[in-house]
Amino acid sequence: MIAIQTPEPFDPIADGPLEPPPGHHSGSRLERVLRRGWFAVTAELNPPDSADPRDVLKAAEPLKDVADAINATDASGANCHMSSMGICSLLSRVGYGVVLQISCRDRNRIAIQGDVLGAAAMGVGSILCLTGDGVGVGDQPGAKPVFDFDSVSLLRTIRTMRDDGTFLSGRRLSSPPRVFLGAAENPCVPPLEWRAQRLAKKVRAGADFIQTNYVFDLARFRAFMARVRDLGLHEKVFILAGVGPLTSARAARWMRTNVPGVHIPDAVIARIEGARDQTEEGKRLAIELIQEMREIEGVAGVHVMAYRREHLVHEIVAESGILDERLNHAAETRVAPENLSS
Amino acid sequence: MYAARRFAVRHARFFERLYNRFEALMVALDPLFARLGYDRLERPVAFIERAIKGFLFDCKMCGQCVLSSTGMACPMNCPKNLRNGPCGGVREDGSCEVRPEMRCVWLEAWEGAARMPRGLERIAIVQPPVDRALAGSSSWLRVAREKAAERRRAMAPPEPTAVSPPERARSTLAKAFRRARRLAPSAAPLAAEPEAALADQAVEETTSVFESPTRQPPHQESGEGRGGENGGGEDRRAKHRGASAP
């Protein structure tokens, strides 16, 4: 059994805000792993439609041993679930590394800046700044779309809070939020030729790490990464490539037409369709993608999104072998004291 | 108009040149505007601006025009009001995630920017969030006033004075989005807003039945912790009264 997270229970009142180690922006585990040069793994949690905290822990259970940080989505696809803030607060108390997701769709600048302080106080070390899907695709299409910020101005705002210690209004913060700032990028949808430039803009606005949307088209992703390297961005930001298991060709077609920002090439769908066990093939595909991505210069980790297939995440990560280096390292360091005594 | 707006993007270079001439003229007219009173000009100029830019760009009168930094494609036509680039939901054929019958505003923007001499440099600038209090007001007048004020500041830097909360808010925003402020001052305005832009709000506030008649005037309250609770409108008007337009 592999395990990369040793949960360190966190009590916000006794422990106070997470202190960043020297040279770090935050006390986030994800930042420590990335700055050490390890290939990082983050995983998306399927948020419960429940008010029971035990449901959150149950959802996190299959991810805890293989993810450096767990992303709690913020009503992704404009569907209502338990809030990212609630989930992150619970998980950080248990000691998991978490990524709070903030979408600009549902809250204005007053609410968001307040949430950033609240999250940091509750032990959230990383925040992912997102634009958010339109309200029309979700379960409440009559909702008012807010979009007061966009993901880029949101990044700059939180960076201003963290580094200058002020709200956007200029009012001083007595204790700024020490957070590791993330943003999303979708390398596989138009405008393909400008996606790297858009990433550059996010880096300029304050992004420390990037989690991409699903990548099923390696050719497009490679072209994107080549542009990223041309701009020198791979040295300024940690890029985690998004992967996930497809469960069947039918599900893949459905995702392609109904989920915004998902691009799946026909060849991929044909491969799944031709397999005897489509779920197994989808898993194999995810593992192969992870292994290929790891070889691409500038890819610092993977972000595994297995919506309602969380039980597969452990197998995918373990079988891809991306944690071997770290597990060997852990084994070596355990051996070290004995060597010293002999 | 959708067709006119796509035409404008295809001829972004021409429209930018046209606008630059027009802007120089507006800035040169600043002394005249100041004498007539920016406040008095606000309504008629905004009316004309709405008609012209509404036809050409489907302008939404956000009051902080950034067309020169967005390839002459108005970002307020994006259903998510994105000011800094496309979202991740652009469809395979380049159409909008929310309104599939429309081409993504930011695909247009990047194409327009590529046609402009400094377009690609300007589209890379991080734009601040929109100041919703400026909606409906004239961007042209704001540009004239901001650029003229900047020129004056460059010649004779003003003496430091006590900073009021709305001023502090503006300077923090302008500092956080420094490049946007430098290239398009109207995107992050520093100067006081014209009375007319706030007129509707003012009427609403003074006639509100919830207004407490015994409330202290804003300048007598302590500076710290204000600005948030009661909204910026009152502060702005107080400041405007204090420091009249040059």
mmCIF file of N, CA and C in Angstrom, chain A residues 54-160:
data_model
loop_
_atom_site.group_PDB
_atom_site.id
_atom_site.type_symbol
_atom_site.label_atom_id
_atom_site.label_comp_id
_atom_site.label_asym_id
_atom_site.label_seq_id
_atom_site.Cartn_x
_atom_site.Cartn_y
_atom_site.Cartn_z
ATOM 1 N N ARG A 54 -19.382 13.617 8.078
ATOM 2 C CA ARG A 54 -18.819 12.276 7.833
ATOM 3 C C ARG A 54 -18.869 11.918 6.354
ATOM 4 N N ASP A 55 -19.834 12.515 5.625
ATOM 5 C CA ASP A 55 -19.896 12.263 4.178
ATOM 6 C C ASP A 55 -18.686 12.858 3.461
ATOM 7 N N VAL A 56 -18.186 13.976 4.005
ATOM 8 C CA VAL A 56 -16.998 14.600 3.401
ATOM 9 C C VAL A 56 -15.788 13.697 3.609
ATOM 10 N N LEU A 57 -15.640 13.185 4.812
ATOM 11 C CA LEU A 57 -14.494 12.319 5.104
ATOM 12 C C LEU A 57 -14.568 11.035 4.293
ATOM 13 N N LYS A 58 -15.801 10.544 4.100
ATOM 14 C CA LYS A 58 -15.972 9.332 3.303
ATOM 15 C C LYS A 58 -15.552 9.588 1.849
ATOM 16 N N ALA A 59 -15.916 10.765 1.335
ATOM 17 C CA ALA A 59 -15.558 11.098 -0.053
ATOM 18 C C ALA A 59 -14.053 11.271 -0.201
ATOM 19 N N ALA A 60 -13.395 11.751 0.864
ATOM 20 C CA ALA A 60 -11.948 12.007 0.783
ATOM 21 C C ALA A 60 -11.142 10.725 0.962
ATOM 22 N N GLU A 61 -11.729 9.746 1.607
ATOM 23 C CA GLU A 61 -11.030 8.506 1.959
ATOM 24 C C GLU A 61 -10.239 7.883 0.794
ATOM 25 N N PRO A 62 -10.876 7.687 -0.387
ATOM 26 C CA PRO A 62 -10.126 7.022 -1.462
ATOM 27 C C PRO A 62 -8.990 7.864 -2.031
ATOM 28 N N LEU A 63 -8.947 9.177 -1.703
ATOM 29 C CA LEU A 63 -7.936 10.050 -2.304
ATOM 30 C C LEU A 63 -6.747 10.284 -1.391
ATOM 31 N N LYS A 64 -6.929 10.016 -0.088
ATOM 32 C CA LYS A 64 -5.973 10.552 0.885
ATOM 33 C C LYS A 64 -4.562 9.993 0.740
ATOM 34 N N ASP A 65 -4.428 8.735 0.330
ATOM 35 C CA ASP A 65 -3.092 8.156 0.278
ATOM 36 C C ASP A 65 -2.310 8.512 -0.972
ATOM 37 N N VAL A 66 -3.010 9.031 -1.976
ATOM 38 C CA VAL A 66 -2.310 9.254 -3.248
ATOM 39 C C VAL A 66 -2.273 10.705 -3.678
ATOM 40 N N ALA A 67 -2.893 11.611 -2.913
ATOM 41 C CA ALA A 67 -2.926 13.015 -3.353
ATOM 42 C C ALA A 67 -2.198 13.911 -2.367
ATOM 43 N N ASP A 68 -1.360 14.814 -2.908
ATOM 44 C CA ASP A 68 -0.703 15.804 -2.061
ATOM 45 C C ASP A 68 -1.703 16.841 -1.596
ATOM 46 N N ALA A 69 -2.712 17.057 -2.413
ATOM 47 C CA ALA A 69 -3.771 17.980 -2.021
ATOM 48 C C ALA A 69 -5.072 17.544 -2.672
ATOM 49 N N ILE A 70 -6.157 17.798 -1.962
ATOM 50 C CA ILE A 70 -7.482 17.451 -2.475
ATOM 51 C C ILE A 70 -8.197 18.732 -2.872
ATOM 52 N N ASN A 71 -8.658 18.794 -4.123
ATOM 53 C CA ASN A 71 -9.410 19.963 -4.586
ATOM 54 C C ASN A 71 -10.880 19.796 -4.239
ATOM 55 N N ALA A 72 -11.442 20.757 -3.535
ATOM 56 C CA ALA A 72 -12.881 20.740 -3.284
ATOM 57 C C ALA A 72 -13.514 21.702 -4.280
ATOM 58 N N THR A 73 -14.308 21.173 -5.194
ATOM 59 C CA THR A 73 -14.845 22.005 -6.268
ATOM 60 C C THR A 73 -15.883 22.982 -5.722
ATOM 61 N N ASP A 74 -16.007 24.108 -6.431
ATOM 62 C CA ASP A 74 -16.940 25.159 -6.040
ATOM 63 C C ASP A 74 -18.110 25.131 -7.023
ATOM 64 N N ALA A 75 -19.098 24.311 -6.719
ATOM 65 C CA ALA A 75 -20.279 24.176 -7.574
ATOM 66 C C ALA A 75 -19.885 24.056 -9.044
ATOM 67 N N SER A 76 -19.024 23.074 -9.353
ATOM 68 C CA SER A 76 -18.555 22.945 -10.737
ATOM 69 C C SER A 76 -19.720 22.537 -11.634
ATOM 70 N N GLY A 77 -19.660 22.990 -12.856
ATOM 71 C CA GLY A 77 -20.765 22.765 -13.777
ATOM 72 C C GLY A 77 -22.023 23.491 -13.327
ATOM 73 N N ALA A 78 -21.855 24.485 -12.439
ATOM 74 C CA ALA A 78 -22.971 25.276 -11.905
ATOM 75 C C ALA A 78 -24.017 24.404 -11.213
ATOM 76 N N ASN A 79 -23.574 23.238 -10.703
ATOM 77 C CA ASN A 79 -24.464 22.395 -9.915
ATOM 78 C C ASN A 79 -24.199 22.615 -8.431
ATOM 79 N N CYS A 80 -25.288 22.701 -7.682
ATOM 80 C CA CYS A 80 -25.192 23.003 -6.262
ATOM 81 C C CYS A 80 -24.735 21.781 -5.464
ATOM 82 N N HIS A 81 -23.721 21.957 -4.604
ATOM 83 C CA HIS A 81 -23.267 20.905 -3.681
ATOM 84 C C HIS A 81 -22.776 21.585 -2.412
ATOM 85 N N MET A 82 -22.232 20.791 -1.472
ATOM 86 C CA MET A 82 -21.634 21.429 -0.296
ATOM 87 C C MET A 82 -20.502 22.349 -0.757
ATOM 88 N N SER A 83 -20.331 23.478 -0.043
ATOM 89 C CA SER A 83 -19.368 24.489 -0.488
ATOM 90 C C SER A 83 -17.931 23.998 -0.338
ATOM 91 N N SER A 84 -17.074 24.563 -1.183
ATOM 92 C CA SER A 84 -15.654 24.259 -1.136
ATOM 93 C C SER A 84 -15.093 24.670 0.226
ATOM 94 N N MET A 85 -15.579 25.807 0.724
ATOM 95 C CA MET A 85 -15.117 26.311 2.020
ATOM 96 C C MET A 85 -15.420 25.316 3.144
ATOM 97 N N GLY A 86 -16.650 24.789 3.154
ATOM 98 C CA GLY A 86 -17.035 23.837 4.194
ATOM 99 C C GLY A 86 -16.180 22.581 4.128
ATOM 100 N N ILE A 87 -16.007 22.062 2.917
ATOM 101 C CA ILE A 87 -15.232 20.833 2.732
ATOM 102 C C ILE A 87 -13.778 21.051 3.139
ATOM 103 N N CYS A 88 -13.189 22.164 2.677
ATOM 104 C CA CYS A 88 -11.776 22.427 2.981
ATOM 105 C C CYS A 88 -11.568 22.607 4.484
ATOM 106 N N SER A 89 -12.509 23.284 5.140
ATOM 107 C CA SER A 89 -12.371 23.488 6.579
ATOM 108 C C SER A 89 -12.351 22.153 7.305
ATOM 109 N N LEU A 90 -13.235 21.250 6.904
ATOM 110 C CA LEU A 90 -13.290 19.934 7.551
ATOM 111 C C LEU A 90 -12.023 19.130 7.268
ATOM 112 N N LEU A 91 -11.627 19.096 5.993
ATOM 113 C CA LEU A 91 -10.479 18.265 5.623
ATOM 114 C C LEU A 91 -9.177 18.786 6.223
ATOM 115 N N SER A 92 -9.030 20.110 6.322
ATOM 116 C CA SER A 92 -7.788 20.640 6.875
ATOM 117 C C SER A 92 -7.693 20.332 8.369
ATOM 118 N N ARG A 93 -8.824 20.217 9.038
ATOM 119 C CA ARG A 93 -8.806 19.856 10.470
ATOM 120 C C ARG A 93 -8.285 18.444 10.654
ATOM 121 N N VAL A 94 -8.674 17.561 9.729
ATOM 122 C CA VAL A 94 -8.186 16.185 9.815
ATOM 123 C C VAL A 94 -6.700 16.136 9.465
ATOM 124 N N GLY A 95 -6.272 17.089 8.656
ATOM 125 C CA GLY A 95 -4.858 17.138 8.313
ATOM 126 C C GLY A 95 -4.542 16.904 6.856
ATOM 127 N N TYR A 96 -5.541 16.912 6.009
ATOM 128 C CA TYR A 96 -5.285 16.748 4.573
ATOM 129 C C TYR A 96 -4.831 18.071 3.965
ATOM 130 N N GLY A 97 -3.996 17.979 2.933
ATOM 131 C CA GLY A 97 -3.695 19.157 2.139
ATOM 132 C C GLY A 97 -4.906 19.436 1.259
ATOM 133 N N VAL A 98 -5.334 20.697 1.195
ATOM 134 C CA VAL A 98 -6.539 21.010 0.422
ATOM 135 C C VAL A 98 -6.303 22.176 -0.533
ATOM 136 N N VAL A 99 -7.087 22.206 -1.595
ATOM 137 C CA VAL A 99 -7.119 23.345 -2.502
ATOM 138 C C VAL A 99 -8.554 23.869 -2.516
ATOM 139 N N LEU A 100 -8.721 25.095 -2.033
ATOM 140 C CA LEU A 100 -10.038 25.735 -2.080
ATOM 141 C C LEU A 100 -10.246 26.252 -3.496
ATOM 142 N N GLN A 101 -11.393 25.967 -4.082
ATOM 143 C CA GLN A 101 -11.680 26.512 -5.414
ATOM 144 C C GLN A 101 -12.644 27.686 -5.272
ATOM 145 N N ILE A 102 -12.314 28.786 -5.948
ATOM 146 C CA ILE A 102 -13.207 29.943 -5.935
ATOM 147 C C ILE A 102 -13.606 30.245 -7.367
ATOM 148 N N SER A 103 -14.884 30.177 -7.641
ATOM 149 C CA SER A 103 -15.342 30.541 -8.978
ATOM 150 C C SER A 103 -15.947 31.935 -8.912
ATOM 151 N N CYS A 104 -15.747 32.707 -9.985
ATOM 152 C CA CYS A 104 -16.232 34.092 -10.001
ATOM 153 C C CYS A 104 -17.724 34.162 -10.314
ATOM 154 N N ARG A 105 -18.322 33.026 -10.588
ATOM 155 C CA ARG A 105 -19.703 33.019 -11.035
ATOM 156 C C ARG A 105 -20.697 33.391 -9.939
ATOM 157 N N ASP A 106 -20.389 32.988 -8.682
ATOM 158 C CA ASP A 106 -21.413 33.072 -7.648
ATOM 159 C C ASP A 106 -21.221 34.163 -6.605
ATOM 160 N N ARG A 107 -20.048 34.772 -6.553
ATOM 161 C CA ARG A 107 -19.807 35.743 -5.482
ATOM 162 C C ARG A 107 -19.128 36.991 -5.999
ATOM 163 N N ASN A 108 -19.437 38.122 -5.338
ATOM 164 C CA ASN A 108 -18.794 39.365 -5.749
ATOM 165 C C ASN A 108 -17.521 39.612 -4.938
ATOM 166 N N ARG A 109 -16.884 40.750 -5.192
ATOM 167 C CA ARG A 109 -15.572 40.989 -4.587
ATOM 168 C C ARG A 109 -15.636 41.107 -3.063
ATOM 169 N N ILE A 110 -16.761 41.512 -2.547
ATOM 170 C CA ILE A 110 -16.883 41.635 -1.085
ATOM 171 C C ILE A 110 -16.875 40.240 -0.457
ATOM 172 N N ALA A 111 -17.689 39.352 -1.025
ATOM 173 C CA ALA A 111 -17.785 37.989 -0.490
ATOM 174 C C ALA A 111 -16.469 37.239 -0.667
ATOM 175 N N ILE A 112 -15.861 37.380 -1.835
ATOM 176 C CA ILE A 112 -14.673 36.577 -2.128
ATOM 177 C C ILE A 112 -13.492 36.966 -1.238
ATOM 178 N N GLN A 113 -13.257 38.272 -1.075
ATOM 179 C CA GLN A 113 -12.117 38.675 -0.249
ATOM 180 C C GLN A 113 -12.316 38.218 1.203
ATOM 181 N N GLY A 114 -13.556 38.251 1.660
ATOM 182 C CA GLY A 114 -13.849 37.755 3.005
ATOM 183 C C GLY A 114 -13.604 36.257 3.109
ATOM 184 N N ASP A 115 -14.014 35.524 2.061
ATOM 185 C CA ASP A 115 -13.809 34.075 2.037
ATOM 186 C C ASP A 115 -12.335 33.704 2.063
ATOM 187 N N VAL A 116 -11.510 34.508 1.378
ATOM 188 C CA VAL A 116 -10.077 34.211 1.338
ATOM 189 C C VAL A 116 -9.500 34.267 2.755
ATOM 190 N N LEU A 117 -9.910 35.276 3.520
ATOM 191 C CA LEU A 117 -9.429 35.373 4.904
ATOM 192 C C LEU A 117 -9.972 34.206 5.735
ATOM 193 N N GLY A 118 -11.243 33.914 5.553
ATOM 194 C CA GLY A 118 -11.858 32.826 6.310
ATOM 195 C C GLY A 118 -11.183 31.502 6.015
ATOM 196 N N ALA A 119 -10.895 31.264 4.733
ATOM 197 C CA ALA A 119 -10.260 30.003 4.334
ATOM 198 C C ALA A 119 -8.868 29.890 4.945
ATOM 199 N N ALA A 120 -8.088 30.967 4.855
ATOM 200 C CA ALA A 120 -6.726 30.930 5.401
ATOM 201 C C ALA A 120 -6.776 30.666 6.901
ATOM 202 N N ALA A 121 -7.757 31.265 7.574
ATOM 203 C CA ALA A 121 -7.898 31.042 9.011
ATOM 204 C C ALA A 121 -8.239 29.587 9.327
ATOM 205 N N MET A 122 -8.942 28.937 8.409
ATOM 206 C CA MET A 122 -9.338 27.542 8.629
ATOM 207 C C MET A 122 -8.276 26.545 8.156
ATOM 208 N N GLY A 123 -7.105 27.036 7.798
ATOM 209 C CA GLY A 123 -6.013 26.133 7.453
ATOM 210 C C GLY A 123 -5.902 25.789 5.987
ATOM 211 N N VAL A 124 -6.569 26.559 5.130
ATOM 212 C CA VAL A 124 -6.447 26.323 3.688
ATOM 213 C C VAL A 124 -5.136 26.933 3.198
ATOM 214 N N GLY A 125 -4.298 26.132 2.563
ATOM 215 C CA GLY A 125 -3.000 26.613 2.113
ATOM 216 C C GLY A 125 -2.955 26.967 0.643
ATOM 217 N N SER A 126 -3.883 26.441 -0.144
ATOM 218 C CA SER A 126 -3.868 26.693 -1.587
ATOM 219 C C SER A 126 -5.259 27.093 -2.057
ATOM 220 N N ILE A 127 -5.277 28.054 -2.984
ATOM 221 C CA ILE A 127 -6.553 28.506 -3.547
ATOM 222 C C ILE A 127 -6.468 28.483 -5.063
ATOM 223 N N LEU A 128 -7.470 27.884 -5.696
ATOM 224 C CA LEU A 128 -7.523 27.839 -7.153
ATOM 225 C C LEU A 128 -8.557 28.861 -7.637
ATOM 226 N N CYS A 129 -8.099 29.814 -8.463
ATOM 227 C CA CYS A 129 -8.978 30.884 -8.937
ATOM 228 C C CYS A 129 -9.568 30.519 -10.296
ATOM 229 N N LEU A 130 -10.876 30.441 -10.362
ATOM 230 C CA LEU A 130 -11.558 30.004 -11.577
ATOM 231 C C LEU A 130 -12.582 31.025 -12.038
ATOM 232 N N THR A 131 -12.847 31.042 -13.335
ATOM 233 C CA THR A 131 -13.938 31.871 -13.833
ATOM 234 C C THR A 131 -15.271 31.229 -13.470
ATOM 235 N N GLY A 132 -15.402 29.954 -13.738
ATOM 236 C CA GLY A 132 -16.664 29.253 -13.457
ATOM 237 C C GLY A 132 -17.475 29.029 -14.716
ATOM 238 N N ASP A 133 -18.177 27.888 -14.748
ATOM 239 C CA ASP A 133 -19.046 27.587 -15.896
ATOM 240 C C ASP A 133 -20.268 28.501 -15.841
ATOM 241 N N GLY A 134 -20.897 28.726 -16.995
ATOM 242 C CA GLY A 134 -22.109 29.538 -17.016
ATOM 243 C C GLY A 134 -23.224 28.878 -16.220
ATOM 244 N N VAL A 135 -24.156 29.666 -15.666
ATOM 245 C CA VAL A 135 -25.213 29.081 -14.822
ATOM 246 C C VAL A 135 -26.148 28.173 -15.628
ATOM 247 N N GLY A 136 -26.214 28.394 -16.936
ATOM 248 C CA GLY A 136 -27.163 27.674 -17.778
ATOM 249 C C GLY A 136 -26.965 26.175 -17.830
ATOM 250 N N VAL A 137 -25.719 25.685 -17.597
ATOM 251 C CA VAL A 137 -25.461 24.249 -17.723
ATOM 252 C C VAL A 137 -25.786 23.487 -16.438
ATOM 253 N N GLY A 138 -26.072 24.218 -15.360
ATOM 254 C CA GLY A 138 -26.231 23.561 -14.068
ATOM 255 C C GLY A 138 -27.667 23.230 -13.706
ATOM 256 N N ASP A 139 -27.870 22.932 -12.409
ATOM 257 C CA ASP A 139 -29.197 22.527 -11.964
ATOM 258 C C ASP A 139 -30.063 23.721 -11.557
ATOM 259 N N GLN A 140 -29.497 24.941 -11.625
ATOM 260 C CA GLN A 140 -30.272 26.133 -11.261
ATOM 261 C C GLN A 140 -30.093 27.211 -12.337
ATOM 262 N N PRO A 141 -30.587 26.945 -13.544
ATOM 263 C CA PRO A 141 -30.298 27.878 -14.645
ATOM 264 C C PRO A 141 -30.889 29.282 -14.451
ATOM 265 N N GLY A 142 -31.785 29.443 -13.481
ATOM 266 C CA GLY A 142 -32.361 30.765 -13.248
ATOM 267 C C GLY A 142 -31.529 31.655 -12.351
ATOM 268 N N ALA A 143 -30.377 31.130 -11.885
ATOM 269 C CA ALA A 143 -29.547 31.902 -10.952
ATOM 270 C C ALA A 143 -28.934 33.118 -11.622
ATOM 271 N N LYS A 144 -28.615 34.126 -10.818
ATOM 272 C CA LYS A 144 -27.966 35.321 -11.368
ATOM 273 C C LYS A 144 -26.466 35.070 -11.515
ATOM 274 N N PRO A 145 -25.920 35.173 -12.733
ATOM 275 C CA PRO A 145 -24.471 35.029 -12.875
ATOM 276 C C PRO A 145 -23.789 36.300 -12.355
ATOM 277 N N VAL A 146 -22.808 36.161 -11.466
ATOM 278 C CA VAL A 146 -22.202 37.353 -10.857
ATOM 279 C C VAL A 146 -21.031 37.878 -11.696
ATOM 280 N N PHE A 147 -19.974 37.089 -11.816
ATOM 281 C CA PHE A 147 -18.799 37.474 -12.609
ATOM 282 C C PHE A 147 -18.351 38.914 -12.341
ATOM 283 N N ASP A 148 -18.196 39.250 -11.071
ATOM 284 C CA ASP A 148 -17.702 40.564 -10.691
ATOM 285 C C ASP A 148 -16.211 40.642 -11.002
ATOM 286 N N PHE A 149 -15.483 39.610 -10.626
ATOM 287 C CA PHE A 149 -14.087 39.440 -11.017
ATOM 288 C C PHE A 149 -14.044 38.517 -12.220
ATOM 289 N N ASP A 150 -12.888 38.450 -12.894
ATOM 290 C CA ASP A 150 -12.609 37.283 -13.731
ATOM 291 C C ASP A 150 -11.431 36.573 -13.066
ATOM 292 N N SER A 151 -11.077 35.374 -13.544
ATOM 293 C CA SER A 151 -10.065 34.597 -12.820
ATOM 294 C C SER A 151 -8.758 35.384 -12.680
ATOM 295 N N VAL A 152 -8.441 36.213 -13.693
ATOM 296 C CA VAL A 152 -7.162 36.933 -13.674
ATOM 297 C C VAL A 152 -7.185 38.081 -12.659
ATOM 298 N N SER A 153 -8.258 38.858 -12.642
ATOM 299 C CA SER A 153 -8.308 39.943 -11.654
ATOM 300 C C SER A 153 -8.470 39.376 -10.242
ATOM 301 N N LEU A 154 -9.066 38.196 -10.143
ATOM 302 C CA LEU A 154 -9.164 37.532 -8.834
ATOM 303 C C LEU A 154 -7.776 37.132 -8.324
ATOM 304 N N LEU A 155 -6.965 36.568 -9.227
ATOM 305 C CA LEU A 155 -5.591 36.205 -8.854
ATOM 306 C C LEU A 155 -4.831 37.424 -8.343
ATOM 307 N N ARG A 156 -4.913 38.507 -9.098
ATOM 308 C CA ARG A 156 -4.173 39.711 -8.720
ATOM 309 C C ARG A 156 -4.674 40.260 -7.387
ATOM 310 N N THR A 157 -5.980 40.134 -7.165
ATOM 311 C CA THR A 157 -6.551 40.638 -5.914
ATOM 312 C C THR A 157 -6.034 39.839 -4.715
ATOM 313 N N ILE A 158 -6.042 38.511 -4.835
ATOM 314 C CA ILE A 158 -5.566 37.697 -3.698
ATOM 315 C C ILE A 158 -4.062 37.890 -3.515
ATOM 316 N N ARG A 159 -3.337 38.053 -4.632
ATOM 317 C CA ARG A 159 -1.907 38.314 -4.490
ATOM 318 C C ARG A 159 -1.670 39.627 -3.752
ATOM 319 N N THR A 160 -2.495 40.636 -4.074
ATOM 320 C CA THR A 160 -2.377 41.920 -3.381
ATOM 321 C C THR A 160 -2.657 41.749 -1.887
#
